[in-house]
Amino acid sequence: MGTPGTSTTAATGLWCSANLSPSSRDSGHLVQPANPNVATMPEDVLYHLSLSTSTHDLPAMFGDVKFVCVGGSPTRMEAFAKYMAKELGLDHPGAEYPNICAGTDRYAMFKVGPVLSVSHGIGIPSTSVMLHEVIKLLYHARCSDVTVIRIGTSGGIGLEPGSVVVTQQAVDASFSPVFEQMVLGKRVVQRTDLDQELAQELMQCATDLPEFPTVLAKTMCTSDFYEGQGRLDGALCSYTEKDKQEYLRAAHAAGVRNIEMESSVLAAMCSACGIPVAVVCVTLLNRLDGDQVSSPHDVLVKYQQRPQRLVSHFIKKRLAATGTLKA
């Protein structure tokens, strides 16, 4: 069995890692952690991914990765990997897509050609841990010209359920484009700007998929699903429906069109490491109309496939433009 998710087939229309020679893989912008200590470590144990520089040949396993697609659910990211295999012409009877992180129950990771599909769990802390280790993985594998995209779900503000939002800027609960965390007891504030060219490229791809609405807007990132997002249906609630409506309408007036829990840390960390990053989320409900996600399961599944379709279309166009995916 070969390296998980790679293919050496030269058939027309298929991704082929052989199209990228070692020199061409290193010819672009190499992934570089914003931490000089990593380069001097004799061994780097990526504990939460069940990988290590001393036990795994990371360049051989991941050296051709160009797209890292992340999302909350392991099941959803496995489904996306299988979908990408079909879209890239790599799917065939008996094909297997093993969880590369099977040695841990923290995250799931699947590789299909140049696409790495990784789960990040719920919220900023879980996403941060995943990002630290995936960025280091990409560095050790000598990956270059990598794009990171979050594919997720969210609550909409003033949008119909099923709408897709490409994030223009991630903002906090006070509508400021910042990510704050405590480091050595001190408050550290980082900007949450996303790659605007990448966002525009995704929006251009959306014009090829008119069957669902896609908008470019601000995304509010919160640290909680219930009170942090102004819900009335949690175990705790200290405000009224009127308070909630005033807050959500203020967010809408500030340009926010959806709410989720990971975009700010993705923007801050990837930007610090010079990695282009985008966030593409579908709205499961309009929060101005209610708090609970009550659509039938089959409808929700269809909604969740929409950002996957958009990102898949983007990846195929990118690969076609570089000659690594032939028409």
PDB file of C-alpha atoms in Angstrom, residues 224-241 244 285 287 290-294:
ATOM      1  CA  ASP A 224     -19.460  30.040  22.945  1.00  0.00           C
ATOM      2  CA  PHE A 225     -22.445  28.607  21.065  1.00  0.00           C
ATOM      3  CA  TYR A 226     -25.137  29.788  23.458  1.00  0.00           C
ATOM      4  CA  GLU A 227     -24.743  33.005  25.470  1.00  0.00           C
ATOM      5  CA  GLY A 228     -21.765  34.122  23.369  1.00  0.00           C
ATOM      6  CA  GLN A 229     -24.048  34.112  20.331  1.00  0.00           C
ATOM      7  CA  GLY A 230     -27.064  35.623  22.078  1.00  0.00           C
ATOM      8  CA  ARG A 231     -29.138  32.457  22.173  1.00  0.00           C
ATOM      9  CA  LEU A 232     -32.139  32.194  24.474  1.00  0.00           C
ATOM     10  CA  ASP A 233     -32.216  28.374  24.615  1.00  0.00           C
ATOM     11  CA  GLY A 234     -29.088  27.535  26.647  1.00  0.00           C
ATOM     12  CA  ALA A 235     -28.877  26.390  30.254  1.00  0.00           C
ATOM     13  CA  LEU A 236     -28.044  29.990  31.201  1.00  0.00           C
ATOM     14  CA  CYS A 237     -29.557  33.217  29.905  1.00  0.00           C
ATOM     15  CA  SER A 238     -29.536  36.690  31.453  1.00  0.00           C
ATOM     16  CA  TYR A 239     -31.088  38.749  28.634  1.00  0.00           C
ATOM     17  CA  THR A 240     -34.349  39.091  26.749  1.00  0.00           C
ATOM     18  CA  GLU A 241     -35.507  38.491  23.193  1.00  0.00           C
ATOM     19  CA  LYS A 244     -30.878  39.599  21.541  1.00  0.00           C
ATOM     20  CA  LEU A 285     -30.647  29.131  10.050  1.00  0.00           C
ATOM     21  CA  ARG A 287     -30.694  33.865  13.772  1.00  0.00           C
ATOM     22  CA  GLY A 290     -34.801  31.814  16.002  1.00  0.00           C
ATOM     23  CA  ASP A 291     -32.054  29.969  17.848  1.00  0.00           C
ATOM     24  CA  GLN A 292     -32.477  26.258  17.230  1.00  0.00           C
ATOM     25  CA  VAL A 293     -31.313  24.310  14.195  1.00  0.00           C
ATOM     26  CA  SER A 294     -34.551  22.510  13.367  1.00  0.00           C
TER      27      SER A 294
END
